Short mmCIF file of C-alpha atoms and ligand atoms in Angstrom, two decimals:
data_model
loop_
_atom_site.label_atom_id
_atom_site.label_comp_id
_atom_site.label_asym_id
_atom_site.label_seq_id
_atom_site.Cartn_x
_atom_site.Cartn_y
_atom_site.Cartn_z
CA MET A 1 22.44 -4.11 -16.26
CA ASN A 2 26.00 -2.82 -16.70
CA PRO A 3 26.85 -0.90 -13.44
CA ASN A 4 28.07 2.17 -15.37
CA ILE A 5 24.84 2.42 -17.36
CA LYS A 6 22.85 1.98 -14.14
CA GLN A 7 24.82 4.76 -12.42
CA ASN A 8 24.28 7.06 -15.44
CA ILE A 9 20.52 6.51 -15.26
CA LYS A 10 20.53 7.19 -11.51
CA ASN A 11 22.52 10.43 -12.06
CA LYS A 12 20.11 11.46 -14.81
CA ILE A 13 17.10 10.85 -12.52
CA ARG A 14 18.56 12.95 -9.69
CA GLN A 15 19.51 15.72 -12.15
CA LEU A 16 16.05 15.79 -13.75
CA ALA A 17 14.33 15.72 -10.33
CA LYS A 18 16.38 18.76 -9.26
CA GLU A 19 15.79 20.70 -12.51
CA LYS A 20 12.05 20.04 -12.50
CA ASN A 21 11.45 20.39 -8.72
CA ALA A 22 10.19 16.80 -8.55
CA ILE A 23 9.98 14.45 -5.59
CA ILE A 24 10.25 10.70 -6.07
CA ILE A 25 8.27 8.58 -3.64
CA ALA A 26 8.24 4.80 -3.53
CA HIS A 27 6.18 2.14 -1.81
CA ASN A 28 7.98 -0.34 0.45
CA TYR A 29 7.33 -3.17 -2.08
CA GLN A 30 9.17 -1.46 -4.96
CA PRO A 31 12.39 -3.02 -6.35
CA PRO A 32 15.56 -2.15 -4.34
CA GLU A 33 17.03 0.20 -6.98
CA ILE A 34 13.78 2.20 -7.05
CA GLN A 35 13.68 2.48 -3.25
CA ASP A 36 17.34 3.58 -3.29
CA ILE A 37 16.71 6.40 -5.79
CA ALA A 38 13.55 7.65 -4.02
CA ASP A 39 13.42 10.71 -1.77
CA LEU A 40 11.03 8.86 0.49
CA CYS A 41 9.76 5.31 0.93
CA GLY A 42 6.84 4.21 3.04
CA ASP A 43 3.52 2.48 3.48
CA SER A 44 0.31 3.71 1.86
CA LEU A 45 -0.59 6.04 4.74
CA GLU A 46 2.86 7.67 4.94
CA LEU A 47 2.94 8.17 1.17
CA SER A 48 -0.57 9.70 1.15
CA ILE A 49 0.42 12.14 3.89
CA LYS A 50 3.69 13.02 2.16
CA ALA A 51 1.88 13.55 -1.15
CA SER A 52 -0.44 16.03 0.57
CA GLN A 53 2.41 18.02 2.15
CA THR A 54 5.20 18.33 -0.42
CA ASP A 55 6.17 21.64 -2.06
CA ALA A 56 7.42 19.85 -5.18
CA ASP A 57 5.74 20.67 -8.53
CA ILE A 58 5.94 17.05 -9.69
CA ILE A 59 5.40 13.85 -7.72
CA VAL A 60 6.85 10.72 -9.34
CA PHE A 61 4.91 7.92 -7.69
CA CYS A 62 6.69 4.59 -7.78
CA GLY A 63 3.92 2.25 -6.78
CA VAL A 64 0.62 1.29 -8.38
CA LYS A 65 -2.15 3.34 -9.95
CA PHE A 66 -4.43 3.80 -6.93
CA MET A 67 -1.49 5.42 -5.08
CA ALA A 68 -0.88 7.93 -7.88
CA GLU A 69 -4.63 8.63 -8.00
CA THR A 70 -4.64 9.32 -4.25
CA ALA A 71 -1.80 11.82 -4.78
CA SER A 72 -3.80 13.47 -7.59
CA ILE A 73 -6.90 13.65 -5.34
CA LEU A 74 -4.89 15.39 -2.62
CA SER A 75 -2.75 17.61 -4.87
CA PRO A 76 -4.73 18.70 -7.95
CA GLY A 77 -2.27 21.51 -8.72
CA LYS A 78 0.69 19.15 -9.03
CA THR A 79 1.75 16.89 -11.86
CA ILE A 80 1.54 13.26 -10.69
CA LEU A 81 3.56 10.78 -12.71
CA LEU A 82 3.25 7.00 -12.56
CA PRO A 83 6.23 5.73 -14.60
CA ARG A 84 4.27 2.62 -15.67
CA LEU A 85 0.59 3.34 -16.24
CA ASP A 86 -0.11 -0.40 -16.45
CA ALA A 87 0.94 -0.92 -12.82
CA GLY A 88 -2.44 -1.60 -11.24
CA CYS A 89 -3.80 -3.47 -8.24
CA PRO A 90 -6.02 -6.52 -8.84
CA MET A 91 -7.74 -6.00 -5.48
CA ALA A 92 -8.66 -2.39 -6.36
CA ASP A 93 -10.40 -3.70 -9.48
CA MET A 94 -12.55 -6.08 -7.41
CA VAL A 95 -14.99 -3.29 -6.58
CA THR A 96 -16.49 -1.16 -9.35
CA PRO A 97 -18.46 2.06 -8.73
CA GLU A 98 -21.55 0.43 -10.30
CA ALA A 99 -21.43 -2.60 -7.97
CA LEU A 100 -20.80 -0.41 -4.93
CA LYS A 101 -23.68 1.92 -5.88
CA ALA A 102 -26.00 -1.12 -6.04
CA ARG A 103 -24.88 -2.27 -2.57
CA ILE A 104 -25.27 1.25 -1.12
CA ALA A 105 -28.81 1.41 -2.58
CA GLU A 106 -29.74 -1.61 -0.41
CA ASN A 107 -28.92 0.39 2.73
CA PRO A 108 -28.22 4.08 1.96
CA SER A 109 -27.57 5.08 5.58
CA MET A 110 -24.75 2.54 6.09
CA PRO A 111 -21.31 4.25 6.22
CA VAL A 112 -18.78 2.94 3.71
CA VAL A 113 -15.12 2.54 4.75
CA THR A 114 -12.90 2.08 1.71
CA TYR A 115 -9.37 0.71 1.75
CA VAL A 116 -7.06 3.07 -0.19
CA ASN A 117 -6.37 0.11 -2.50
CA SER A 118 -9.36 1.19 -4.61
CA THR A 119 -10.07 3.39 -7.61
CA ALA A 120 -10.78 7.12 -7.26
CA ALA A 121 -14.34 6.51 -8.54
CA VAL A 122 -14.97 4.10 -5.65
CA LYS A 123 -13.43 6.51 -3.14
CA ALA A 124 -15.89 9.14 -4.44
CA LEU A 125 -18.78 6.99 -3.10
CA THR A 126 -17.16 6.54 0.29
CA THR A 127 -17.63 7.93 3.83
CA ILE A 128 -13.96 7.60 4.85
CA CYS A 129 -10.85 5.81 3.54
CA CYS A 130 -8.45 3.67 5.55
CA THR A 131 -5.09 1.97 5.10
CA SER A 132 -3.65 -1.12 6.75
CA ALA A 133 -1.96 1.18 9.29
CA ASN A 134 -5.10 2.96 10.52
CA VAL A 135 -8.03 0.61 9.77
CA VAL A 136 -8.82 -0.03 13.45
CA ARG A 137 -8.71 3.71 14.26
CA VAL A 138 -10.90 4.52 11.24
CA ALA A 139 -13.48 1.84 12.13
CA GLY A 140 -13.54 3.22 15.69
CA SER A 141 -14.14 6.75 14.38
CA ILE A 142 -17.43 5.78 12.70
CA LYS A 143 -20.30 6.88 14.94
CA GLU A 144 -22.77 4.32 13.56
CA ASN A 145 -22.67 0.77 14.91
CA GLU A 146 -22.47 -0.92 11.50
CA MET A 147 -20.40 -0.22 8.42
CA LEU A 148 -19.55 -1.70 5.04
CA MET A 149 -15.83 -2.15 4.38
CA VAL A 150 -14.58 -2.51 0.78
CA PRO A 151 -12.87 -4.12 -1.09
CA ASP A 152 -10.64 -6.30 1.16
CA ARG A 153 -12.59 -8.95 3.06
CA ASN A 154 -9.45 -9.97 4.99
CA LEU A 155 -8.75 -6.43 6.21
CA ALA A 156 -12.43 -6.12 7.20
CA ASN A 157 -12.35 -9.43 9.08
CA TYR A 158 -9.20 -8.30 10.89
CA ALA A 159 -10.77 -4.92 11.84
CA ALA A 160 -13.84 -6.79 13.12
CA THR A 161 -11.64 -8.62 15.66
CA LYS A 162 -10.53 -5.25 17.06
CA THR A 163 -13.88 -3.50 17.47
CA ASP A 164 -17.37 -4.26 18.83
CA LYS A 165 -18.90 -2.72 15.70
CA ILE A 166 -20.48 -4.82 12.99
CA ILE A 167 -18.39 -4.77 9.80
CA HIS A 168 -20.01 -5.98 6.59
CA THR A 169 -17.49 -7.24 4.07
CA TRP A 170 -17.00 -7.15 0.29
CA ASP A 171 -15.60 -10.18 -1.48
CA GLY A 172 -12.28 -8.63 -2.58
CA TYR A 173 -8.75 -9.68 -1.67
CA CYS A 174 -5.10 -9.29 -2.59
CA PRO A 175 -4.20 -12.40 -4.62
CA PHE A 176 -0.73 -12.56 -3.06
CA HIS A 177 -1.64 -12.10 0.61
CA ASP A 178 -4.81 -14.18 0.35
CA ALA A 179 -2.84 -17.13 -1.02
CA LEU A 180 -0.66 -17.47 2.10
CA THR A 181 -1.84 -20.55 4.03
CA PRO A 182 -1.50 -21.55 7.70
CA LYS A 183 0.38 -24.65 6.49
CA GLN A 184 3.11 -22.52 4.86
CA VAL A 185 3.41 -20.37 7.99
CA ILE A 186 3.61 -23.39 10.32
CA LYS A 187 6.34 -24.88 8.12
CA GLN A 188 8.39 -21.67 8.40
CA LYS A 189 7.75 -21.47 12.15
CA GLN A 190 9.04 -25.03 12.55
CA ALA A 191 12.14 -24.22 10.47
CA HIS A 192 12.80 -21.00 12.48
CA PRO A 193 11.37 -21.59 15.96
CA ASP A 194 12.90 -18.42 17.48
CA ALA A 195 11.58 -16.08 14.78
CA LEU A 196 8.62 -13.75 15.40
CA PHE A 197 5.88 -14.02 12.77
CA MET A 198 4.71 -10.62 11.45
CA ALA A 199 1.63 -10.64 9.21
CA HIS A 200 -0.03 -8.00 7.04
CA PRO A 201 -3.80 -7.59 7.65
CA GLU A 202 -4.44 -8.44 3.97
CA CYS A 203 -3.72 -12.08 4.98
CA ARG A 204 -6.54 -14.48 5.79
CA ILE A 205 -7.85 -14.54 9.36
CA GLU A 206 -6.55 -18.10 9.91
CA VAL A 207 -3.05 -16.81 9.04
CA LEU A 208 -3.47 -13.73 11.26
CA GLU A 209 -4.37 -16.05 14.15
CA LEU A 210 -0.81 -17.46 13.93
CA ALA A 211 0.82 -14.01 13.97
CA ASP A 212 2.85 -12.53 16.84
CA MET A 213 2.32 -9.07 15.31
CA ILE A 214 -0.09 -7.69 12.68
CA ALA A 215 1.02 -4.48 10.97
CA SER A 216 1.29 -2.39 7.81
CA THR A 217 4.55 -2.58 5.85
CA SER A 218 6.13 0.39 7.67
CA GLY A 219 4.66 -0.95 10.93
CA MET A 220 6.68 -4.14 10.36
CA ILE A 221 9.88 -2.13 9.79
CA ASN A 222 9.31 -0.32 13.11
CA ILE A 223 8.49 -3.55 14.97
CA ALA A 224 11.69 -5.18 13.69
CA LYS A 225 13.73 -2.13 14.81
CA GLU A 226 12.22 -2.02 18.28
CA SER A 227 11.96 -5.74 19.00
CA GLU A 228 14.56 -7.63 21.00
CA SER A 229 14.02 -10.55 18.67
CA THR A 230 16.73 -11.03 16.03
CA SER A 231 14.78 -13.08 13.48
CA PHE A 232 11.39 -12.66 11.83
CA ILE A 233 9.10 -14.51 9.44
CA VAL A 234 7.57 -11.89 7.16
CA GLY A 235 3.96 -12.42 6.07
CA THR A 236 3.69 -9.86 3.31
CA GLU A 237 4.88 -9.13 -0.23
CA VAL A 238 8.55 -10.16 -0.54
CA GLY A 239 9.69 -6.66 -1.59
CA LEU A 240 9.48 -5.64 2.07
CA LEU A 241 12.48 -7.84 2.87
CA TYR A 242 14.77 -5.22 1.30
CA PRO A 243 13.84 -2.21 3.52
CA LEU A 244 13.55 -4.55 6.54
CA GLN A 245 17.11 -5.79 6.04
CA LYS A 246 18.42 -2.29 5.24
CA ALA A 247 16.96 -0.87 8.47
CA ASN A 248 18.09 -3.89 10.54
CA PRO A 249 21.44 -5.13 9.20
CA GLY A 250 22.07 -7.39 12.20
CA LYS A 251 18.71 -9.19 12.03
CA THR A 252 17.44 -12.05 9.86
CA PHE A 253 14.22 -12.06 7.84
CA TYR A 254 12.53 -15.07 6.24
CA PRO A 255 9.64 -14.73 3.77
CA ALA A 256 6.51 -16.58 4.92
CA SER A 257 6.23 -17.62 1.25
CA THR A 258 8.46 -16.66 -1.68
CA ALA A 259 5.35 -16.80 -3.89
CA MET A 260 4.11 -13.52 -2.35
CA GLU A 261 5.47 -11.35 -5.16
CA CYS A 262 3.17 -8.66 -6.59
CA VAL A 263 3.75 -8.45 -10.33
CA ASP A 264 2.43 -4.89 -10.59
CA MET A 265 4.71 -3.60 -7.82
CA LYS A 266 7.73 -4.85 -9.79
CA LYS A 267 6.97 -3.17 -13.13
CA ILE A 268 8.75 0.18 -12.70
CA THR A 269 12.42 0.26 -13.71
CA LEU A 270 15.04 3.02 -13.35
CA ALA A 271 14.73 3.66 -17.12
CA ASP A 272 10.95 4.13 -16.68
CA VAL A 273 11.53 6.71 -13.92
CA ALA A 274 14.06 8.61 -16.05
CA GLY A 275 11.80 8.53 -19.13
CA SER A 276 8.75 9.64 -17.16
CA LEU A 277 10.62 12.60 -15.64
CA GLU A 278 12.24 13.60 -18.92
CA ASN A 279 9.06 13.54 -21.01
CA LEU A 280 6.51 14.12 -18.22
CA SER A 281 4.88 10.91 -19.39
CA GLY A 282 2.59 8.67 -17.35
CA GLU A 283 0.54 11.50 -15.90
CA VAL A 284 -2.34 10.46 -13.64
CA LYS A 285 -5.03 13.09 -13.20
CA VAL A 286 -8.34 12.36 -11.51
CA PRO A 287 -11.16 14.37 -13.16
CA GLU A 288 -12.77 17.03 -10.92
CA ASP A 289 -16.22 15.38 -10.82
CA ILE A 290 -14.60 12.34 -9.16
CA ARG A 291 -11.76 14.12 -7.32
CA VAL A 292 -13.95 16.48 -5.31
CA PRO A 293 -16.17 13.76 -3.70
CA ALA A 294 -13.17 11.41 -3.35
CA LEU A 295 -11.19 14.15 -1.56
CA GLN A 296 -13.69 14.19 1.32
CA SER A 297 -13.05 10.56 2.18
CA VAL A 298 -9.26 10.71 1.74
CA LYS A 299 -8.99 14.00 3.68
CA GLN A 300 -11.04 12.62 6.56
CA MET A 301 -8.58 9.74 6.81
CA VAL A 302 -5.40 11.85 6.50
CA GLU A 303 -6.70 14.30 9.14
CA LEU A 304 -7.82 11.58 11.63
P1 13P B 401 0.78 -0.86 3.21
O1 13P B 401 2.15 -0.52 2.80
O2 13P B 401 -0.04 0.37 3.45
O3 13P B 401 0.76 -1.78 4.39
O4 13P B 401 0.04 -1.54 1.97
C1 13P B 401 0.21 -2.75 1.44
C2 13P B 401 -0.24 -2.87 0.04
O5 13P B 401 -0.74 -3.84 -0.37
C3 13P B 401 -0.03 -1.77 -0.88
O6 13P B 401 -0.41 -2.19 -2.10
FE1 SF4 B 402 -2.62 -4.83 -4.81
FE2 SF4 B 402 -1.75 -6.92 -3.38
FE3 SF4 B 402 -0.17 -5.82 -5.18
FE4 SF4 B 402 -0.76 -4.49 -2.91
S1 SF4 B 402 0.38 -6.38 -3.08
S2 SF4 B 402 -0.73 -3.65 -5.00
S3 SF4 B 402 -2.87 -5.15 -2.60
S4 SF4 B 402 -2.12 -6.83 -5.59
#
């Protein structure tokens, strides 16, 4: 895009955000120009907390649909805008409320821990939510000895290595994290023998076994800042390389695999953000009969 046109769109976004008392928040996987225009970037937990605390009238959520739904669950009085309503999450769609209801009916007393990467209707059936940043803490907070964790089997398998509790899994996964293989990681480790390997818990257990550190996206940014190491292999969606590099200009980051690019996380453009703010288009509003039960599980997590 012509740099002048780009700058005009950025100016228009900031102007509209000011006029309409809107806050723009962006996930760490969003394209660089979206992260640069945002008031705040972060991982799913940070964005959920921010969405519950802001005084803004409008939240423009640059991420995917489940994130905007979580903001709507927490802030029913605010207008939540998702500049591209078709930005979804394939993993979230791997558990439907009907299928979860059937599984709960098999063992109604079993607590259900739901990854925030899920629809509001699934959250409404849930005991407590979790994110990649707090999954171990959430699993530890359950008083029962067994729990069902949905939809990410990899996150559940990871949590099971960190607790004595029995965690039953659901057969969901992130197509981009799940596709990373130990072979690809070993190849990168051989090419960069001094680099630390950081992996996201959405990766398979055999990949996590090769990791020096396992963390959420913001967790990885903090690890890179605090570590004495100057190079890192990054086992998560490639969008994270931008905030990693921005926060650590003197350090080097290698993707574990360049194929780890989430199509949905790359849909929102600056023009989409401007259009959404101007016309208040792309509103996400969770209906009250789903929001009220879903709020219990999200609130429990945010307040933990
Ligand atoms: P976090 O940023 O919470 O680690 O989440 C990763 C993710 O897949 C979001 O879609
Ligand atoms: Fe969903 Fe994976 Fe994309 Fe995150 S990276 S939004 S889990 S498909």
